[in-house]
Amino acid sequence: MIKVTNLTKKYGDRFAINNISFEVNDGEVVGFLGPNGAGKTTTMNIITGYISSTSGTAEIDGFDILENPTEAKKQIGYLPEFPPLYLEMTVNEYLGFIYDLKKCELKKKDHIDEICRVVKITDAQKRIIKNLSKGYRQRVGIAGALVGNPKVVIFDEPTNGLDPRQIIDIRNLIKKLGEDHTVILSTHILSEVKTICDRILIINEGKIVADTKTENLEAEIKGNRRLEIKVDGPESQVLSTLKKIPGVSFVTVENSYGNGISSFLVESQNDADVRKPVFYAMAKGGWPIISMDYLSGNIEDIFISVVDEDDEKKAAEAETKEKPVKPDRK
Amino acid sequence: MWAVYKREMRSYFTSLVGYVYYAIFFLVSAFLFMQNTVQAGENANVSNYFTIIMYLFIITIPLITMKLVSEELKLKTDQLLITSAPSIIGVILGKFLAAFTLFGSSFIVSSLIYYIPLTMYGTPNAAKYFASVLAILLCGMAFISIGIFISSLTENQFIAALGTIVVIVILLLIGNVSQYINSEFIRTILSNISFSSRYSNFAGGILDYGSLFYFLTISALFLFLSTKAFERRRWM
């Protein structure tokens, strides 16, 4: 559905994105993850035809966005980071404007009503956008992206600035849209991609440094896994027991609650799942486990892991280049 | 193009700009018309009115063009237009037509109304009168194109308005300034660029194809430049 080949965008001497290639298959929901300035928005802006690339191509359903922009744009609905809303319009007028702009051929009223039903803004259709809450405005932006039934919808930081309730609503909505659309979602928030996306692309300094299925993400992160457990038992004995469990590399007391309950942070090697051994060890000691949670890798962990690996590679390459090759003198 | 046209027309009358424009135009033009024709008595000359009315455009044209593109850039709605509209030329043409509709409707309606007292109190030369109307329409069309171009260069509406005012003043006064220049060559160039000099060719009731072509070329050129300026981020 989307094919990006050797895409590069340079601003002066600086690479916003540097020779990136990836494909997004029909029906896939892909999360685009990266720190600020990594090149996420630039990539999305190129795919949607808002800016051009310095080199490389972006194809949507076989149509090159630069060579055949009219056809390519028909396949895309785009919600930029700041929803492009005309605040003085009502929701119906705004969606009607986009409908006319895109020269849609569906039945106008039915189509707009259907979109409003899907994004749950039917009650706001006649209201002026200026008077809507941020969450509603975001929904109107999503509705705008859905006008014309595009095959691909692209969301740039869609939950940015929303309150927790609105974030959950928008995530559920995007998840639902993913059932019959190809979706690209850019975000900083790992839990967001984990909840919504099938696949994750991590971009750093204009390069794709990881491309993996969501379920494999944590397994691919280098470093230790962290388990937080609360145990009702003598702190020092529990601590020494935990340290003896095979696969455990580090244990520390996180907190003592004073009523015999303590919480411990248990780190294990990446491929070792120590939950069962921990359970049996605590059961053997007669110390009830109050709670046990794997601490998910957060965005920083992933970046540090993936980016460190990337930097190591770059450093190794640089070192190789710096070493002059002495010609053989016979 | 028509989607953008409809939106801009609607926007003129939801933001009061349309009403303010009509109010200023009809009030000032009616006053100028009365002063230069009915009240001028034997000295009445309708071309005086048309010459002076062009100076009203220094205020009215920037009023209707200043926000056309700059507001899109400021509100980031240019992203919607560039990523959704089949052609950027259509977007710019839609905006141009909306501004020209506002300008043209006010000018044509006022010109038709003002023709009535002329026929009541005298015997106006219809050819001269309507050639002047056509010239002013073309002149306004070119000013609107320039205004849209300047609006597409900045996110700030007031800078867009100020820039347009400066350019319109220069294009109107450059003919008068040329009188004080010794070089015949430069004087001819400035006179040919001047919009008021170009209008005077029509004032005699003659359809001056050179000036017609000049106004149309200026309009087309600045609309083309507006298109390029609007999507310049694509190429930066």
Coordinates of C-alpha atoms in Angstrom, one line a residue, chain A residues 2 4 6-12 14-20 22 32-58 60 65-66 76 78-81 154-157 184-188 203-208, chain B residues 79 83 233-236:
Chain A
I2 CA 2.8 2.4 0.9
V4 CA 9.0 4.4 0.6
N6 CA 15.6 5.6 -0.4
L7 CA 13.8 8.7 0.9
T8 CA 16.1 11.6 1.8
K9 CA 15.3 15.2 2.8
K10 CA 18.0 17.7 3.4
Y11 CA 17.6 21.2 4.9
G12 CA 20.9 22.9 3.9
R14 CA 21.4 18.8 7.7
F15 CA 19.6 15.5 6.9
A16 CA 16.0 15.5 8.2
I17 CA 15.7 12.0 6.9
N18 CA 18.5 10.0 5.4
N19 CA 17.9 7.3 2.8
I20 CA 15.0 5.6 4.5
F22 CA 10.1 0.8 4.3
F32 CA 6.2 5.5 13.8
L33 CA 8.2 6.1 17.0
G34 CA 11.0 8.5 17.5
P35 CA 12.2 11.4 19.6
N36 CA 11.6 15.0 18.6
G37 CA 13.4 16.0 15.4
A38 CA 14.0 12.3 14.5
G39 CA 12.2 12.8 11.1
K40 CA 8.8 11.4 11.8
T41 CA 6.8 14.4 10.7
T42 CA 9.1 15.0 7.7
T43 CA 8.5 11.5 6.5
M44 CA 4.7 11.9 6.9
N45 CA 4.7 15.2 5.2
I46 CA 6.5 13.7 2.2
I47 CA 4.2 10.7 2.0
T48 CA 1.2 13.0 2.0
G49 CA 2.6 15.4 -0.6
Y50 CA 2.9 18.4 1.8
I51 CA 6.7 18.7 1.2
S52 CA 8.9 17.1 -1.4
S53 CA 11.9 14.9 -0.9
T54 CA 15.4 15.7 -1.8
S55 CA 15.7 12.2 -3.3
G56 CA 13.9 8.9 -3.3
T57 CA 10.3 8.1 -3.9
A58 CA 7.1 7.6 -1.9
I60 CA 0.8 5.1 -2.3
I65 CA 3.2 11.3 -4.7
L66 CA 5.4 13.6 -6.8
I76 CA -4.6 9.3 1.8
Y78 CA -4.0 13.0 6.9
L79 CA -4.3 14.4 10.4
P80 CA -1.3 16.6 11.0
E81 CA 0.0 17.3 14.5
I154 CA -2.0 9.0 8.6
F155 CA -2.0 10.5 12.1
D156 CA 0.8 12.7 13.4
E157 CA 0.8 12.7 17.3
I184 CA 0.3 5.1 10.1
L185 CA 0.5 6.7 13.5
S186 CA 3.4 8.8 14.8
T187 CA 3.8 9.1 18.5
H188 CA 6.2 9.5 21.4
I203 CA 13.3 6.4 13.6
N204 CA 16.3 8.3 15.0
E205 CA 18.4 11.1 13.5
G206 CA 16.6 10.6 10.2
K207 CA 17.2 6.9 9.9
I208 CA 15.1 3.9 10.6
Chain B
Q79 CA -1.6 21.5 5.0
T83 CA -2.6 17.4 0.9
R233 CA 7.6 24.6 1.6
R234 CA 7.4 21.6 -0.7
W235 CA 10.5 22.7 -2.4
M236 CA 12.6 24.1 0.4

